[in-house]
Amino acid sequence: MDSSVPLVLLLLMCSSIMVEAQLKVYNLRATGLPTVVVLTTDAFVKLSCGFTSLGKTSVRYNDANPWWEEQFSHFKAKENDTLTLKVYDYDLIFNDLLGVCKRQLKVGTYQHDCFLTKGGTLHYTYTLG
Ligand SMILES: *[C@@H]1O[C@H](CO)[C@@H](O)[C@H](O)[C@H]1NC(C)=O
């Protein structure tokens, strides 16, 4: 019998008990984003988990209460990793940071509201597991 077979099985068993889990972030929306005179916010969100960038949403133009259909996944997330969501007001020259949301991940599905320092609230849901 090929002696490498048991080793492969052992590796498969080990990988299945590793603590890494899949993270999914979805249902992103914001309410009451700040309006500067007649200019409403062109908002987008950048996401990261630990030091890994998960990407960013599209820009929602002229919308103080935007929502985003994008979902973000990370296959190497771990419990207690920090999920960071940064909300920006898009601008050609300089993206204005509206607020930062940080959350220590737990296993399960959670919905959170995060108050942004420049006004408004970001709502999002994540699932880790
Ligand atoms: C996550 O943090 C909690 C509380 O600090 C701790 O009890 C738990 O063991 C940690 N989990 C991992 C995987 O580090």
JSON list of C-alpha atoms and ligand atoms in Angstrom, two decimals:
[
{"chain": "A", "resi": 1, "resn": "MET", "atom": "CA", "xyz": [0.00, 0.00, 0.00]},
{"chain": "A", "resi": 2, "resn": "ASP", "atom": "CA", "xyz": [1.20, 3.52, -0.74]},
{"chain": "A", "resi": 3, "resn": "SER", "atom": "CA", "xyz": [2.47, 4.87, 2.57]},
{"chain": "A", "resi": 4, "resn": "SER", "atom": "CA", "xyz": [1.62, 8.47, 1.64]},
{"chain": "A", "resi": 5, "resn": "VAL", "atom": "CA", "xyz": [-2.14, 7.85, 1.82]},
{"chain": "A", "resi": 6, "resn": "PRO", "atom": "CA", "xyz": [-2.47, 7.91, 5.63]},
{"chain": "A", "resi": 7, "resn": "LEU", "atom": "CA", "xyz": [-0.43, 11.12, 5.71]},
{"chain": "A", "resi": 8, "resn": "VAL", "atom": "CA", "xyz": [-2.81, 12.79, 3.27]},
{"chain": "A", "resi": 9, "resn": "LEU", "atom": "CA", "xyz": [-5.78, 11.71, 5.38]},
{"chain": "A", "resi": 10, "resn": "LEU", "atom": "CA", "xyz": [-4.11, 13.06, 8.49]},
{"chain": "A", "resi": 11, "resn": "LEU", "atom": "CA", "xyz": [-3.51, 16.43, 6.79]},
{"chain": "A", "resi": 12, "resn": "LEU", "atom": "CA", "xyz": [-7.14, 16.59, 5.69]},
{"chain": "A", "resi": 13, "resn": "MET", "atom": "CA", "xyz": [-8.30, 15.89, 9.23]},
{"chain": "A", "resi": 14, "resn": "CYS", "atom": "CA", "xyz": [-6.00, 18.57, 10.63]},
{"chain": "A", "resi": 15, "resn": "SER", "atom": "CA", "xyz": [-7.17, 21.19, 8.19]},
{"chain": "A", "resi": 16, "resn": "SER", "atom": "CA", "xyz": [-10.78, 20.55, 9.12]},
{"chain": "A", "resi": 17, "resn": "ILE", "atom": "CA", "xyz": [-10.15, 21.39, 12.78]},
{"chain": "A", "resi": 18, "resn": "MET", "atom": "CA", "xyz": [-8.23, 24.60, 12.15]},
{"chain": "A", "resi": 19, "resn": "VAL", "atom": "CA", "xyz": [-9.75, 27.70, 13.71]},
{"chain": "A", "resi": 20, "resn": "GLU", "atom": "CA", "xyz": [-10.01, 29.58, 10.43]},
{"chain": "A", "resi": 21, "resn": "ALA", "atom": "CA", "xyz": [-13.55, 30.26, 9.36]},
{"chain": "A", "resi": 22, "resn": "GLN", "atom": "CA", "xyz": [-15.39, 32.00, 6.61]},
{"chain": "A", "resi": 23, "resn": "LEU", "atom": "CA", "xyz": [-16.43, 35.57, 7.15]},
{"chain": "A", "resi": 24, "resn": "LYS", "atom": "CA", "xyz": [-19.24, 37.16, 5.15]},
{"chain": "A", "resi": 25, "resn": "VAL", "atom": "CA", "xyz": [-20.21, 40.82, 5.49]},
{"chain": "A", "resi": 26, "resn": "TYR", "atom": "CA", "xyz": [-23.46, 41.95, 3.88]},
{"chain": "A", "resi": 27, "resn": "ASN", "atom": "CA", "xyz": [-26.59, 44.14, 4.23]},
{"chain": "A", "resi": 28, "resn": "LEU", "atom": "CA", "xyz": [-24.49, 47.28, 4.23]},
{"chain": "A", "resi": 29, "resn": "ARG", "atom": "CA", "xyz": [-26.49, 50.47, 4.42]},
{"chain": "A", "resi": 30, "resn": "ALA", "atom": "CA", "xyz": [-26.19, 53.89, 5.98]},
{"chain": "A", "resi": 31, "resn": "THR", "atom": "CA", "xyz": [-28.72, 56.36, 7.28]},
{"chain": "A", "resi": 32, "resn": "GLY", "atom": "CA", "xyz": [-28.58, 60.08, 7.95]},
{"chain": "A", "resi": 33, "resn": "LEU", "atom": "CA", "xyz": [-25.23, 60.76, 6.33]},
{"chain": "A", "resi": 34, "resn": "PRO", "atom": "CA", "xyz": [-24.19, 64.42, 6.65]},
{"chain": "A", "resi": 35, "resn": "THR", "atom": "CA", "xyz": [-25.20, 66.93, 4.02]},
{"chain": "A", "resi": 36, "resn": "VAL", "atom": "CA", "xyz": [-22.98, 69.94, 3.40]},
{"chain": "A", "resi": 37, "resn": "VAL", "atom": "CA", "xyz": [-25.14, 72.80, 2.13]},
{"chain": "A", "resi": 38, "resn": "VAL", "atom": "CA", "xyz": [-26.67, 71.42, -1.11]},
{"chain": "A", "resi": 39, "resn": "LEU", "atom": "CA", "xyz": [-24.05, 68.73, -1.57]},
{"chain": "A", "resi": 40, "resn": "THR", "atom": "CA", "xyz": [-25.21, 65.36, -0.31]},
{"chain": "A", "resi": 41, "resn": "THR", "atom": "CA", "xyz": [-22.85, 62.55, 0.36]},
{"chain": "A", "resi": 42, "resn": "ASP", "atom": "CA", "xyz": [-21.38, 60.21, -2.28]},
{"chain": "A", "resi": 43, "resn": "ALA", "atom": "CA", "xyz": [-20.67, 57.36, 0.06]},
{"chain": "A", "resi": 44, "resn": "PHE", "atom": "CA", "xyz": [-18.72, 54.16, -0.20]},
{"chain": "A", "resi": 45, "resn": "VAL", "atom": "CA", "xyz": [-17.35, 51.69, 2.34]},
{"chain": "A", "resi": 46, "resn": "LYS", "atom": "CA", "xyz": [-13.92, 50.05, 2.53]},
{"chain": "A", "resi": 47, "resn": "LEU", "atom": "CA", "xyz": [-13.65, 46.81, 4.49]},
{"chain": "A", "resi": 48, "resn": "SER", "atom": "CA", "xyz": [-10.78, 44.93, 6.02]},
{"chain": "A", "resi": 49, "resn": "CYS", "atom": "CA", "xyz": [-10.31, 42.00, 8.37]},
{"chain": "A", "resi": 50, "resn": "GLY", "atom": "CA", "xyz": [-7.11, 42.15, 10.37]},
{"chain": "A", "resi": 51, "resn": "PHE", "atom": "CA", "xyz": [-4.50, 43.29, 7.85]},
{"chain": "A", "resi": 52, "resn": "THR", "atom": "CA", "xyz": [-6.39, 41.84, 4.86]},
{"chain": "A", "resi": 53, "resn": "SER", "atom": "CA", "xyz": [-8.34, 44.17, 2.63]},
{"chain": "A", "resi": 54, "resn": "LEU", "atom": "CA", "xyz": [-11.75, 42.78, 1.67]},
{"chain": "A", "resi": 55, "resn": "GLY", "atom": "CA", "xyz": [-12.39, 45.45, -0.95]},
{"chain": "A", "resi": 56, "resn": "LYS", "atom": "CA", "xyz": [-14.81, 48.30, -1.20]},
{"chain": "A", "resi": 57, "resn": "THR", "atom": "CA", "xyz": [-18.38, 48.99, -2.25]},
{"chain": "A", "resi": 58, "resn": "SER", "atom": "CA", "xyz": [-19.47, 51.05, -5.22]},
{"chain": "A", "resi": 59, "resn": "VAL", "atom": "CA", "xyz": [-20.08, 54.77, -4.71]},
{"chain": "A", "resi": 60, "resn": "ARG", "atom": "CA", "xyz": [-23.70, 55.75, -4.03]},
{"chain": "A", "resi": 61, "resn": "TYR", "atom": "CA", "xyz": [-24.03, 59.25, -5.42]},
{"chain": "A", "resi": 62, "resn": "ASN", "atom": "CA", "xyz": [-26.13, 61.95, -3.84]},
{"chain": "A", "resi": 63, "resn": "ASP", "atom": "CA", "xyz": [-27.68, 59.71, -1.25]},
{"chain": "A", "resi": 64, "resn": "ALA", "atom": "CA", "xyz": [-27.82, 60.37, 2.47]},
{"chain": "A", "resi": 65, "resn": "ASN", "atom": "CA", "xyz": [-29.37, 56.93, 3.08]},
{"chain": "A", "resi": 66, "resn": "PRO", "atom": "CA", "xyz": [-27.51, 54.60, 0.72]},
{"chain": "A", "resi": 67, "resn": "TRP", "atom": "CA", "xyz": [-27.44, 50.84, 0.69]},
{"chain": "A", "resi": 68, "resn": "TRP", "atom": "CA", "xyz": [-25.01, 48.52, -1.05]},
{"chain": "A", "resi": 69, "resn": "GLU", "atom": "CA", "xyz": [-25.76, 45.12, -2.53]},
{"chain": "A", "resi": 70, "resn": "GLU", "atom": "CA", "xyz": [-22.15, 43.95, -2.44]},
{"chain": "A", "resi": 71, "resn": "GLN", "atom": "CA", "xyz": [-21.17, 41.10, -0.15]},
{"chain": "A", "resi": 72, "resn": "PHE", "atom": "CA", "xyz": [-17.66, 40.57, 1.11]},
{"chain": "A", "resi": 73, "resn": "SER", "atom": "CA", "xyz": [-16.07, 37.26, 1.97]},
{"chain": "A", "resi": 74, "resn": "HIS", "atom": "CA", "xyz": [-12.87, 36.24, 3.66]},
{"chain": "A", "resi": 75, "resn": "PHE", "atom": "CA", "xyz": [-12.00, 32.57, 3.96]},
{"chain": "A", "resi": 76, "resn": "LYS", "atom": "CA", "xyz": [-9.24, 32.94, 6.52]},
{"chain": "A", "resi": 77, "resn": "ALA", "atom": "CA", "xyz": [-10.99, 34.92, 9.19]},
{"chain": "A", "resi": 78, "resn": "LYS", "atom": "CA", "xyz": [-10.60, 33.91, 12.82]},
{"chain": "A", "resi": 79, "resn": "GLU", "atom": "CA", "xyz": [-12.56, 34.58, 15.94]},
{"chain": "A", "resi": 80, "resn": "ASN", "atom": "CA", "xyz": [-11.40, 37.85, 17.54]},
{"chain": "A", "resi": 81, "resn": "ASP", "atom": "CA", "xyz": [-9.99, 39.21, 14.28]},
{"chain": "A", "resi": 82, "resn": "THR", "atom": "CA", "xyz": [-10.91, 42.86, 13.90]},
{"chain": "A", "resi": 83, "resn": "LEU", "atom": "CA", "xyz": [-13.37, 43.76, 11.19]},
{"chain": "A", "resi": 84, "resn": "THR", "atom": "CA", "xyz": [-12.93, 47.37, 10.08]},
{"chain": "A", "resi": 85, "resn": "LEU", "atom": "CA", "xyz": [-15.42, 49.30, 7.95]},
{"chain": "A", "resi": 86, "resn": "LYS", "atom": "CA", "xyz": [-14.46, 52.80, 6.85]},
{"chain": "A", "resi": 87, "resn": "VAL", "atom": "CA", "xyz": [-17.15, 55.02, 5.38]},
{"chain": "A", "resi": 88, "resn": "TYR", "atom": "CA", "xyz": [-15.97, 57.68, 2.94]},
{"chain": "A", "resi": 89, "resn": "ASP", "atom": "CA", "xyz": [-17.53, 60.53, 1.03]},
{"chain": "A", "resi": 90, "resn": "TYR", "atom": "CA", "xyz": [-16.16, 60.09, -2.49]},
{"chain": "A", "resi": 91, "resn": "ASP", "atom": "CA", "xyz": [-14.32, 63.02, -3.99]},
{"chain": "A", "resi": 92, "resn": "LEU", "atom": "CA", "xyz": [-12.05, 63.19, -7.04]},
{"chain": "A", "resi": 93, "resn": "ILE", "atom": "CA", "xyz": [-9.28, 64.83, -5.06]},
{"chain": "A", "resi": 94, "resn": "PHE", "atom": "CA", "xyz": [-9.71, 63.66, -1.52]},
{"chain": "A", "resi": 95, "resn": "ASN", "atom": "CA", "xyz": [-12.06, 61.06, -0.07]},
{"chain": "A", "resi": 96, "resn": "ASP", "atom": "CA", "xyz": [-13.47, 62.46, 3.15]},
{"chain": "A", "resi": 97, "resn": "LEU", "atom": "CA", "xyz": [-13.54, 59.90, 5.96]},
{"chain": "A", "resi": 98, "resn": "LEU", "atom": "CA", "xyz": [-16.96, 60.00, 7.62]},
{"chain": "A", "resi": 99, "resn": "GLY", "atom": "CA", "xyz": [-16.32, 57.39, 10.27]},
{"chain": "A", "resi": 100, "resn": "VAL", "atom": "CA", "xyz": [-14.66, 54.11, 11.18]},
{"chain": "A", "resi": 101, "resn": "CYS", "atom": "CA", "xyz": [-16.38, 51.03, 12.58]},
{"chain": "A", "resi": 102, "resn": "LYS", "atom": "CA", "xyz": [-14.34, 48.33, 14.29]},
{"chain": "A", "resi": 103, "resn": "ARG", "atom": "CA", "xyz": [-15.66, 45.08, 15.61]},
{"chain": "A", "resi": 104, "resn": "GLN", "atom": "CA", "xyz": [-14.00, 42.04, 17.16]},
{"chain": "A", "resi": 105, "resn": "LEU", "atom": "CA", "xyz": [-15.44, 39.04, 15.35]},
{"chain": "A", "resi": 106, "resn": "LYS", "atom": "CA", "xyz": [-17.39, 36.32, 17.10]},
{"chain": "A", "resi": 107, "resn": "VAL", "atom": "CA", "xyz": [-18.74, 33.08, 15.65]},
{"chain": "A", "resi": 108, "resn": "GLY", "atom": "CA", "xyz": [-22.33, 33.47, 14.51]},
{"chain": "A", "resi": 109, "resn": "THR", "atom": "CA", "xyz": [-24.42, 36.08, 12.71]},
{"chain": "A", "resi": 110, "resn": "TYR", "atom": "CA", "xyz": [-24.63, 39.60, 14.07]},
{"chain": "A", "resi": 111, "resn": "GLN", "atom": "CA", "xyz": [-26.20, 42.84, 12.94]},
{"chain": "A", "resi": 112, "resn": "HIS", "atom": "CA", "xyz": [-24.58, 46.08, 14.07]},
{"chain": "A", "resi": 113, "resn": "ASP", "atom": "CA", "xyz": [-25.24, 49.80, 13.96]},
{"chain": "A", "resi": 114, "resn": "CYS", "atom": "CA", "xyz": [-22.19, 52.01, 14.09]},
{"chain": "A", "resi": 115, "resn": "PHE", "atom": "CA", "xyz": [-22.33, 55.75, 14.68]},
{"chain": "A", "resi": 116, "resn": "LEU", "atom": "CA", "xyz": [-20.07, 57.70, 12.36]},
{"chain": "A", "resi": 117, "resn": "THR", "atom": "CA", "xyz": [-18.04, 60.57, 13.81]},
{"chain": "A", "resi": 118, "resn": "LYS", "atom": "CA", "xyz": [-19.15, 63.00, 11.08]},
{"chain": "A", "resi": 119, "resn": "GLY", "atom": "CA", "xyz": [-22.82, 62.07, 11.41]},
{"chain": "A", "resi": 120, "resn": "GLY", "atom": "CA", "xyz": [-25.06, 59.23, 10.33]},
{"chain": "A", "resi": 121, "resn": "THR", "atom": "CA", "xyz": [-25.06, 55.54, 11.06]},
{"chain": "A", "resi": 122, "resn": "LEU", "atom": "CA", "xyz": [-23.65, 52.54, 9.24]},
{"chain": "A", "resi": 123, "resn": "HIS", "atom": "CA", "xyz": [-25.63, 49.30, 9.47]},
{"chain": "A", "resi": 124, "resn": "TYR", "atom": "CA", "xyz": [-24.17, 45.93, 8.51]},
{"chain": "A", "resi": 125, "resn": "THR", "atom": "CA", "xyz": [-24.45, 42.23, 9.15]},
{"chain": "A", "resi": 126, "resn": "TYR", "atom": "CA", "xyz": [-21.71, 39.65, 9.36]},
{"chain": "A", "resi": 127, "resn": "THR", "atom": "CA", "xyz": [-21.57, 35.90, 9.65]},
{"chain": "A", "resi": 128, "resn": "LEU", "atom": "CA", "xyz": [-18.51, 34.07, 10.92]},
{"chain": "A", "resi": 129, "resn": "GLY", "atom": "CA", "xyz": [-18.50, 30.30, 10.89]},
{"chain": "B", "resi": 1, "resn": "LIG", "atom": "C1", "xyz": [-11.40, 35.46, 21.80]},
{"chain": "B", "resi": 1, "resn": "LIG", "atom": "O1", "xyz": [-11.51, 36.34, 22.91]},
{"chain": "B", "resi": 1, "resn": "LIG", "atom": "C2", "xyz": [-12.22, 35.78, 24.01]},
{"chain": "B", "resi": 1, "resn": "LIG", "atom": "C3", "xyz": [-12.36, 36.87, 25.06]},
{"chain": "B", "resi": 1, "resn": "LIG", "atom": "O2", "xyz": [-11.23, 37.67, 25.16]},
{"chain": "B", "resi": 1, "resn": "LIG", "atom": "C4", "xyz": [-11.46, 34.56, 24.53]},
{"chain": "B", "resi": 1, "resn": "LIG", "atom": "O3", "xyz": [-12.15, 33.98, 25.60]},
{"chain": "B", "resi": 1, "resn": "LIG", "atom": "C5", "xyz": [-11.32, 33.55, 23.39]},
{"chain": "B", "resi": 1, "resn": "LIG", "atom": "O4", "xyz": [-10.55, 32.44, 23.81]},
{"chain": "B", "resi": 1, "resn": "LIG", "atom": "C6", "xyz": [-10.68, 34.18, 22.17]},
{"chain": "B", "resi": 1, "resn": "LIG", "atom": "N1", "xyz": [-10.71, 33.23, 21.06]},
{"chain": "B", "resi": 1, "resn": "LIG", "atom": "C7", "xyz": [-9.64, 33.00, 20.29]},
{"chain": "B", "resi": 1, "resn": "LIG", "atom": "C8", "xyz": [-9.84, 32.01, 19.18]},
{"chain": "B", "resi": 1, "resn": "LIG", "atom": "O5", "xyz": [-8.58, 33.58, 20.44]}
]
